[in-house]
PDB file of N, CA and C in Angstrom:
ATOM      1  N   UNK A 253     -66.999  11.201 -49.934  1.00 39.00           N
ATOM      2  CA  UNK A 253     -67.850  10.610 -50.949  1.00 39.00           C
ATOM      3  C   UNK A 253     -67.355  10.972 -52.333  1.00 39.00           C
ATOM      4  N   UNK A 254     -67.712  10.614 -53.020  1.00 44.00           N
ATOM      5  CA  UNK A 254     -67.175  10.309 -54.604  1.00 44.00           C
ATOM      6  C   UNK A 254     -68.089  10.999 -55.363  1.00 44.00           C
ATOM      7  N   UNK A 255     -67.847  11.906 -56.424  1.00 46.00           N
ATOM      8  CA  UNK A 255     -69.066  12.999 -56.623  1.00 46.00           C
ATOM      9  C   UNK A 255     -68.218  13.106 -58.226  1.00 46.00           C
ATOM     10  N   UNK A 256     -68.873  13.089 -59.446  1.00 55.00           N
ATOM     11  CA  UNK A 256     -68.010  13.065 -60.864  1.00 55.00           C
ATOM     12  C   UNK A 256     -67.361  14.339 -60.448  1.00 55.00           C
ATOM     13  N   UNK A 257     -67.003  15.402 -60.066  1.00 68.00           N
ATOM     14  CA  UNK A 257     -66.072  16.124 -60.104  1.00 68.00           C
ATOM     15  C   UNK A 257     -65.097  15.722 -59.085  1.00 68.00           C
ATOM     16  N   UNK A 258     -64.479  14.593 -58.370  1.00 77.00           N
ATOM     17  CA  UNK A 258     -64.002  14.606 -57.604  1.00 77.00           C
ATOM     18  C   UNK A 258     -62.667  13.875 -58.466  1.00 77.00           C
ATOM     19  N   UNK A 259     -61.658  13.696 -58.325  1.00 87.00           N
ATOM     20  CA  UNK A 259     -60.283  13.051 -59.046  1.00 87.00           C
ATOM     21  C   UNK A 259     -61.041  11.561 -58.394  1.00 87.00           C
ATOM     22  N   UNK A 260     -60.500  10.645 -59.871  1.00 92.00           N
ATOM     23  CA  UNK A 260     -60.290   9.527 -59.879  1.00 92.00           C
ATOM     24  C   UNK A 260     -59.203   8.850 -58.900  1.00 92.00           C
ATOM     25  N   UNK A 261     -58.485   9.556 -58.709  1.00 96.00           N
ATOM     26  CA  UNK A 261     -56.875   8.920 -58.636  1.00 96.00           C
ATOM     27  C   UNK A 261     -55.755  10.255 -58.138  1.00 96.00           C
ATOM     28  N   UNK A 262     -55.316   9.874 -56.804  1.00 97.00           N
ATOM     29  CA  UNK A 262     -54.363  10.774 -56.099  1.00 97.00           C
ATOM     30  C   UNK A 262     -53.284  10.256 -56.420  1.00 97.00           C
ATOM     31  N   UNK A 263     -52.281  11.353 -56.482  1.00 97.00           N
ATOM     32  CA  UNK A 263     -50.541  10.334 -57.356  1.00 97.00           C
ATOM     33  C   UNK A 263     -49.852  10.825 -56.238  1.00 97.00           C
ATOM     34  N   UNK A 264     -49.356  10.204 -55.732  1.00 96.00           N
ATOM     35  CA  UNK A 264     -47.972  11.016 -54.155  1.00 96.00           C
ATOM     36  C   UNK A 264     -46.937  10.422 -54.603  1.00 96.00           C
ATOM     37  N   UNK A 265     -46.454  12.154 -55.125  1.00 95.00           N
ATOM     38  CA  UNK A 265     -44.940  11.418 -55.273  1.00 95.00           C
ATOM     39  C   UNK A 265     -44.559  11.615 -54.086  1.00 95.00           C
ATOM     40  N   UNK A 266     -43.517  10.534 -53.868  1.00 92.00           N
ATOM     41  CA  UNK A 266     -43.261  10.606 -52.415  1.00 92.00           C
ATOM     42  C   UNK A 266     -41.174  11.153 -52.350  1.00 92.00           C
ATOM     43  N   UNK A 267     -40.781  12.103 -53.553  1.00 91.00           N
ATOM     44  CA  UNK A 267     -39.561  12.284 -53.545  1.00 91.00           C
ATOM     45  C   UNK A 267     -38.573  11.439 -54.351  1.00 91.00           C
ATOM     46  N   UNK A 268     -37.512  11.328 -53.995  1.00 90.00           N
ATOM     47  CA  UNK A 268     -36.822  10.618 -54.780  1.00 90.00           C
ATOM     48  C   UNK A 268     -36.967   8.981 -55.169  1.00 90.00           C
ATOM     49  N   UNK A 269     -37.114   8.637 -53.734  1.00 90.00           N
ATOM     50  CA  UNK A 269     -37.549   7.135 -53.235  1.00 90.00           C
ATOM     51  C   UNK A 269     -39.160   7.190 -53.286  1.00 90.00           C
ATOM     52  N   UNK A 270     -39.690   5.814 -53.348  1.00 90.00           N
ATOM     53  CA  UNK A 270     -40.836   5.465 -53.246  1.00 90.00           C
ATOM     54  C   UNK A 270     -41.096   5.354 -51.376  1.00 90.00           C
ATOM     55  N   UNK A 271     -42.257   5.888 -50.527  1.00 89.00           N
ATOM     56  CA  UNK A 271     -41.702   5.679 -49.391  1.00 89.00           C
ATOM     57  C   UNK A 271     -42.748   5.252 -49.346  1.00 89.00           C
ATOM     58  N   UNK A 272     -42.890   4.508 -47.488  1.00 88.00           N
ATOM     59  CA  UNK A 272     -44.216   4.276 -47.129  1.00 88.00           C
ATOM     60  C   UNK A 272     -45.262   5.148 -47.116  1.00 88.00           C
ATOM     61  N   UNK A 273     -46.726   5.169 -46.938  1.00 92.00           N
ATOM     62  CA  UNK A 273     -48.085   5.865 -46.558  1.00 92.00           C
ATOM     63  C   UNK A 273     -48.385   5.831 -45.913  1.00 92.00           C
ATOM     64  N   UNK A 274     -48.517   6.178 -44.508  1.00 93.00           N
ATOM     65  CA  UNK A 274     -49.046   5.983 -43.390  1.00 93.00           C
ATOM     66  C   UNK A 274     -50.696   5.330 -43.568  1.00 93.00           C
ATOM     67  N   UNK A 275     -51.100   4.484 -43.436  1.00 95.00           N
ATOM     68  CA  UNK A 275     -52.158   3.274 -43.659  1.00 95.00           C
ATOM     69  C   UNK A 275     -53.767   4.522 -42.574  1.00 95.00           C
ATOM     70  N   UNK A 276     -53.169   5.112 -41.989  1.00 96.00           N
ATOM     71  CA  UNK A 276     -54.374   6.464 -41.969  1.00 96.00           C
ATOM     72  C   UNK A 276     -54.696   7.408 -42.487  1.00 96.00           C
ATOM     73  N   UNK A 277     -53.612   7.600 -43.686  1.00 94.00           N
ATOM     74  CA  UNK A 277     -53.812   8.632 -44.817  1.00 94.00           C
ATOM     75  C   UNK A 277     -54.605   7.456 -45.702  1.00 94.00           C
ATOM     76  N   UNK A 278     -53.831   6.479 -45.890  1.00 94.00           N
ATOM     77  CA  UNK A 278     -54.759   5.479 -47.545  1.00 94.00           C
ATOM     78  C   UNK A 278     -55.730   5.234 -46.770  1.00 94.00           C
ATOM     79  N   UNK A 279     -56.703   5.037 -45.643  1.00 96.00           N
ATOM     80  CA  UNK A 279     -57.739   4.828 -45.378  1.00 96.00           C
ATOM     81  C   UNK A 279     -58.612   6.229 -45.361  1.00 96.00           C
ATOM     82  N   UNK A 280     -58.084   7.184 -45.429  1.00 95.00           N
ATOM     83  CA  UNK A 280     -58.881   8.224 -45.679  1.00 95.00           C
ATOM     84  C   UNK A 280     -58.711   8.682 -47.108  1.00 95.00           C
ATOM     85  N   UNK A 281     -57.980   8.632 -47.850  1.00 94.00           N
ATOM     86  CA  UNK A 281     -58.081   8.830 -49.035  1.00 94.00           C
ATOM     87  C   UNK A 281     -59.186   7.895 -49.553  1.00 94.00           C
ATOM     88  N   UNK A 282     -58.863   6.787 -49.301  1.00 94.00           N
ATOM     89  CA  UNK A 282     -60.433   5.892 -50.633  1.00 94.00           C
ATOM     90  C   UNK A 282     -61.152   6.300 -49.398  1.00 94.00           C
ATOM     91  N   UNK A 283     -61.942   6.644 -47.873  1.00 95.00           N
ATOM     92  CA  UNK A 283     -63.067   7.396 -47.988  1.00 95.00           C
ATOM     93  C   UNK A 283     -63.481   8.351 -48.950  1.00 95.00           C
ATOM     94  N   UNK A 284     -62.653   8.678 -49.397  1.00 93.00           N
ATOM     95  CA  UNK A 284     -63.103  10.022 -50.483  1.00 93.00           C
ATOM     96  C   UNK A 284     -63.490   9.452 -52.014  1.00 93.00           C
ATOM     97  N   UNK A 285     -62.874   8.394 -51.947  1.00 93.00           N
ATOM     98  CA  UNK A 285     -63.493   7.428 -53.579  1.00 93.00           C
ATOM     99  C   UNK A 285     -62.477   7.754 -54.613  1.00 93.00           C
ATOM    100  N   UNK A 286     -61.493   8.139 -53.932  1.00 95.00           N
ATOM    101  CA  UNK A 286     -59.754   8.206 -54.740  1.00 95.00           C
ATOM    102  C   UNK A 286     -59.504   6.641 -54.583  1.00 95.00           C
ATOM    103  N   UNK A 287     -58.539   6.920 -55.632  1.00 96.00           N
ATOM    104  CA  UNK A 287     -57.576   5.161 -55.748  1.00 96.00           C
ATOM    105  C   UNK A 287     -55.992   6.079 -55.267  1.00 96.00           C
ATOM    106  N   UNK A 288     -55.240   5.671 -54.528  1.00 96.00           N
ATOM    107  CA  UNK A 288     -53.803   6.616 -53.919  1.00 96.00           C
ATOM    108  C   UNK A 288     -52.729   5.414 -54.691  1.00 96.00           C
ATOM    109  N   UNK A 289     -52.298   6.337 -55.236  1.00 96.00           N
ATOM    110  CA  UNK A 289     -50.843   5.183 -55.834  1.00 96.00           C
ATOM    111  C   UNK A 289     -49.668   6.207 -55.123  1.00 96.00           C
ATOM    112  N   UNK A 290     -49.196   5.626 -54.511  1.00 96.00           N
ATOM    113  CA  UNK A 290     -47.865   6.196 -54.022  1.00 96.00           C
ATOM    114  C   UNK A 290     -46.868   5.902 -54.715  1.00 96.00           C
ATOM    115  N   UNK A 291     -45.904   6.963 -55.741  1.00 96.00           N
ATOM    116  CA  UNK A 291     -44.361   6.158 -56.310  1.00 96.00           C
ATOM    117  C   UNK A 291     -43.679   7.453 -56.139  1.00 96.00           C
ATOM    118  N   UNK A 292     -42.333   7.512 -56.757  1.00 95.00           N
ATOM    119  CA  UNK A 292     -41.325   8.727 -56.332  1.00 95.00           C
ATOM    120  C   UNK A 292     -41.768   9.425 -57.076  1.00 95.00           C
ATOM    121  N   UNK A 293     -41.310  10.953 -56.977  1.00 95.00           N
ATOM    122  CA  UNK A 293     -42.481  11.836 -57.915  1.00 95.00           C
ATOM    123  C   UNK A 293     -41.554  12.747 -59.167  1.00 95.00           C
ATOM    124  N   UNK A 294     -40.947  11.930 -60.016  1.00 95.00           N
ATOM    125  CA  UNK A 294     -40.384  12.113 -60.899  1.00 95.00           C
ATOM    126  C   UNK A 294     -41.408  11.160 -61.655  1.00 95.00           C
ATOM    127  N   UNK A 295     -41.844   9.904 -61.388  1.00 97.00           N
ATOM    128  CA  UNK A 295     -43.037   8.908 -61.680  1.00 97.00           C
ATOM    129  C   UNK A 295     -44.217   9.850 -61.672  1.00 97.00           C
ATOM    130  N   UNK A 296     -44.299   9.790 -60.760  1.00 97.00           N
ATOM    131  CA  UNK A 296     -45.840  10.592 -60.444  1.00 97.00           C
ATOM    132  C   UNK A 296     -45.950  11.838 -61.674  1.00 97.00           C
ATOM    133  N   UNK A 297     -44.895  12.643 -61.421  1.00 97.00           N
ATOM    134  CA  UNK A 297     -45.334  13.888 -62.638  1.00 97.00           C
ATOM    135  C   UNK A 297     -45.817  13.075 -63.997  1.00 97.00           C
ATOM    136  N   UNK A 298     -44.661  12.345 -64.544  1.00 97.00           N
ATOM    137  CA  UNK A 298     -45.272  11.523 -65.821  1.00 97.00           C
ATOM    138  C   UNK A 298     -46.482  11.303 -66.056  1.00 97.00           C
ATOM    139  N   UNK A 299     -46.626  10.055 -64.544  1.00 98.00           N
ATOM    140  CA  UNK A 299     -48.249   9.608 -64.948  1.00 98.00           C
ATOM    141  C   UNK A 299     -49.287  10.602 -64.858  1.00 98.00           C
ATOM    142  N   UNK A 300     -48.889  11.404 -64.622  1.00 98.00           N
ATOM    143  CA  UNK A 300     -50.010  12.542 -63.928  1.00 98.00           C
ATOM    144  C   UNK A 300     -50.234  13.424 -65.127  1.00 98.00           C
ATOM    145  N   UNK A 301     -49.147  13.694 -66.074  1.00 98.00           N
ATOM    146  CA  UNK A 301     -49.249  14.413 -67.539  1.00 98.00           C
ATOM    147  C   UNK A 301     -50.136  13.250 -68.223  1.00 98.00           C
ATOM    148  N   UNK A 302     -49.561  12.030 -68.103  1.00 98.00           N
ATOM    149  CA  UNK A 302     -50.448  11.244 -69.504  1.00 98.00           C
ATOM    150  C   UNK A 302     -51.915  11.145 -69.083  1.00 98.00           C
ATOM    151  N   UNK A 303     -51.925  10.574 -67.775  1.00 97.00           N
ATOM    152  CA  UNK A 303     -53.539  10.889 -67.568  1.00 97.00           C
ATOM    153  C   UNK A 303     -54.343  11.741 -67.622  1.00 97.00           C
ATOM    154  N   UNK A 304     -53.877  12.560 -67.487  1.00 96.00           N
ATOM    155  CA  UNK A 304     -54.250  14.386 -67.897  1.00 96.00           C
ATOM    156  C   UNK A 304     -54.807  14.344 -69.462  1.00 96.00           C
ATOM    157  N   UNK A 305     -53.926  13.722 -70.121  1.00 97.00           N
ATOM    158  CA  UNK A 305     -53.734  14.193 -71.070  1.00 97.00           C
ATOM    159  C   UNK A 305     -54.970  13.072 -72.058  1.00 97.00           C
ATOM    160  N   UNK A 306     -55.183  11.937 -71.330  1.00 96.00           N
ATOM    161  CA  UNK A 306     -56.136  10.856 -71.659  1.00 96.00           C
ATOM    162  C   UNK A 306     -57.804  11.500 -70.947  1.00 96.00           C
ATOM    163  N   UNK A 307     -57.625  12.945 -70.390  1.00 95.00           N
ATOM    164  CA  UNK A 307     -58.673  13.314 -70.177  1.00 95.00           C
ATOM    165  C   UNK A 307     -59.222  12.903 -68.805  1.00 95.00           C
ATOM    166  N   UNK A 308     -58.544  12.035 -67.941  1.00 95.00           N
ATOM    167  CA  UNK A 308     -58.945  11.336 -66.838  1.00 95.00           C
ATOM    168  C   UNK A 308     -59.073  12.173 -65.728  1.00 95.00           C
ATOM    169  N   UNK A 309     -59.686  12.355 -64.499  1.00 95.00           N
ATOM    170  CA  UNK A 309     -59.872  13.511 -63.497  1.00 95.00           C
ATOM    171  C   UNK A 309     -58.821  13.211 -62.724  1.00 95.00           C
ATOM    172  N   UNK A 310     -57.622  13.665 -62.298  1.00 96.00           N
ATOM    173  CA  UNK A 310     -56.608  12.951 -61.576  1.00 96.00           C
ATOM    174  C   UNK A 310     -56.301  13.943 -60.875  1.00 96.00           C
ATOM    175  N   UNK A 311     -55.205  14.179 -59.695  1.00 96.00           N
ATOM    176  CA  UNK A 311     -54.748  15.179 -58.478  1.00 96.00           C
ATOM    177  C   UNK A 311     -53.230  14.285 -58.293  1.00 96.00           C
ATOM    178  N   UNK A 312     -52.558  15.409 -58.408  1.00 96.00           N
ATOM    179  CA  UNK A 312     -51.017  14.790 -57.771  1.00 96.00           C
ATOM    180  C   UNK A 312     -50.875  16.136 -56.662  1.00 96.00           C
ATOM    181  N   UNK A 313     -49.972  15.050 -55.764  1.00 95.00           N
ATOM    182  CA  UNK A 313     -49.248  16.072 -54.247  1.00 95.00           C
ATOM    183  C   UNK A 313     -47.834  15.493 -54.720  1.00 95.00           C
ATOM    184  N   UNK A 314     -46.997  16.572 -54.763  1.00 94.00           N
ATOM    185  CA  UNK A 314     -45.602  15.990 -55.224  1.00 94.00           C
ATOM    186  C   UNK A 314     -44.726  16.522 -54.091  1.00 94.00           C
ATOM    187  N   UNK A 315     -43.612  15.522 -53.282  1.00 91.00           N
ATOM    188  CA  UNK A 315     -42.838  15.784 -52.690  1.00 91.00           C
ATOM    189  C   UNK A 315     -41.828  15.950 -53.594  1.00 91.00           C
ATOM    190  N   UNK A 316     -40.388  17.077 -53.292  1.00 90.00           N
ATOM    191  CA  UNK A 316     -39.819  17.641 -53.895  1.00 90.00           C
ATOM    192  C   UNK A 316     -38.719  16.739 -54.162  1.00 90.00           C
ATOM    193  N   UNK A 317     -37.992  16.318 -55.789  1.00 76.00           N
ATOM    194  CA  UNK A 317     -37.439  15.293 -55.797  1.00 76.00           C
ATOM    195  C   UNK A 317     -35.951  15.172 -55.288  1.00 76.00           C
ATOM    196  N   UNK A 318     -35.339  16.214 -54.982  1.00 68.00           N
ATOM    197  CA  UNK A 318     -34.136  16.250 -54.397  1.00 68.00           C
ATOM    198  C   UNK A 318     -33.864  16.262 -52.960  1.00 68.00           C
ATOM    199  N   UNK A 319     -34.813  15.638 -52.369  1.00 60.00           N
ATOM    200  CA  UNK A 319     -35.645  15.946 -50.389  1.00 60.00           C
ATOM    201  C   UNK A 319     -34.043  14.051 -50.107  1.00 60.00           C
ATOM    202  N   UNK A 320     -33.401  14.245 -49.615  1.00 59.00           N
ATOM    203  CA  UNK A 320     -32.965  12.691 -49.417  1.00 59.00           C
ATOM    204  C   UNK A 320     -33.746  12.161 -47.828  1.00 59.00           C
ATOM    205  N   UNK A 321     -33.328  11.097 -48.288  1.00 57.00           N
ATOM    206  CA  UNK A 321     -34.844  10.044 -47.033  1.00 57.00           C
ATOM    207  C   UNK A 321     -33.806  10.570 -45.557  1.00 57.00           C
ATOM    208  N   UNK A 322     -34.323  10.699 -44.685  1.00 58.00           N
ATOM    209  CA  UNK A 322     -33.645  11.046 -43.471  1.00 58.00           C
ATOM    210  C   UNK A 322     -33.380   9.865 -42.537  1.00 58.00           C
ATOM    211  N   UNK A 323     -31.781  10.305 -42.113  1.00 56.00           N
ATOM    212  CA  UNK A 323     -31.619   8.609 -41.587  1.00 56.00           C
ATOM    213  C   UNK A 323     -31.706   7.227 -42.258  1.00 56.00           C
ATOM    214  N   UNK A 324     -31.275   6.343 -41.113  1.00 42.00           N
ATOM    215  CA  UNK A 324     -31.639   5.153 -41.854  1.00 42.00           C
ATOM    216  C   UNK A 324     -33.058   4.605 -41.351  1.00 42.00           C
ATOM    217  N   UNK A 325     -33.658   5.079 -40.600  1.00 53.00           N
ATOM    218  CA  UNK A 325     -34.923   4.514 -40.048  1.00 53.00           C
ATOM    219  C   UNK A 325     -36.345   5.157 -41.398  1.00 53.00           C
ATOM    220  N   UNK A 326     -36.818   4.055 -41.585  1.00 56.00           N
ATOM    221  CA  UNK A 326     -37.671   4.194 -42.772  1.00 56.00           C
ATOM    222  C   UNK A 326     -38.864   5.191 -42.203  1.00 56.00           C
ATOM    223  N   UNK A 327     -39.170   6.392 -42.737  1.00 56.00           N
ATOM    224  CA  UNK A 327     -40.367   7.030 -42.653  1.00 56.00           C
ATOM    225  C   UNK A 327     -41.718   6.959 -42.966  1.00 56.00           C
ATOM    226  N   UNK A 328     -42.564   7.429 -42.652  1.00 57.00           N
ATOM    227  CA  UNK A 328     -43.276   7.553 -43.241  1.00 57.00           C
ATOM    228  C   UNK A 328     -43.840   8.848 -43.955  1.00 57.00           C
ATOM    229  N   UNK A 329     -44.882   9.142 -45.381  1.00 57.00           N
ATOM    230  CA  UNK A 329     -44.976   9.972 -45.557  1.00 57.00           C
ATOM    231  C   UNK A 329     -45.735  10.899 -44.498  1.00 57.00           C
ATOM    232  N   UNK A 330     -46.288  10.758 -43.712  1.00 58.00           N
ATOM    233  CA  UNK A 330     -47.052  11.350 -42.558  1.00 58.00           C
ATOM    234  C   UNK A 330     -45.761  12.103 -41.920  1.00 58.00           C
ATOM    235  N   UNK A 331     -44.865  11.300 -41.530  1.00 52.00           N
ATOM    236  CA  UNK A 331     -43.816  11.723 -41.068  1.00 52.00           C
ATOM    237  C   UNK A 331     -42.700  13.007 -41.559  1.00 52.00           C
ATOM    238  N   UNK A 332     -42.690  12.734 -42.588  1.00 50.00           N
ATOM    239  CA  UNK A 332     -42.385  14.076 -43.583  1.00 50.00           C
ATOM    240  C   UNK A 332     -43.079  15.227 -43.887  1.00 50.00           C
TER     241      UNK A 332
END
């Protein structure tokens, strides 16, 4: 549930690359009354300073940006 102290907005950086979300994490995230933007998290830190900084309630999970995608078979972040 969604409660004014709860973040507006979860940022996943997802590493170097933008990757998939496993579609059972974004369905449990907006249970919680987050909006989940998934981008690589060199992105994510940015947006995550300016919104901060615009005062907005926000939460970033940052995967580490030098992680390279494994294989050629596309992951997911669940998977990582």
């Amino acid at each position: 549930m969604y409660t004014s102290d709860a973040s507006e907005i979860l940022l996943l950086g997802t590493g170097r690359q933008v990757q998939h979300v496993d579609p059972e994490l974004r369905r449990f995230i907006r249970s919680t009354g987050m909006k989940l933007e998934a981008i690589d998290s060199r992105n994510a830190a940015s947006t995550f300073n300016i919104l901060n900084e615009e005062g907005r309630i926000v939460a970033a999970a940052l995967l580490p940006y030098g992680v390279p995608v494994r294989g050629s078979k596309r992951h997911t972040v669940r998977e990582l």
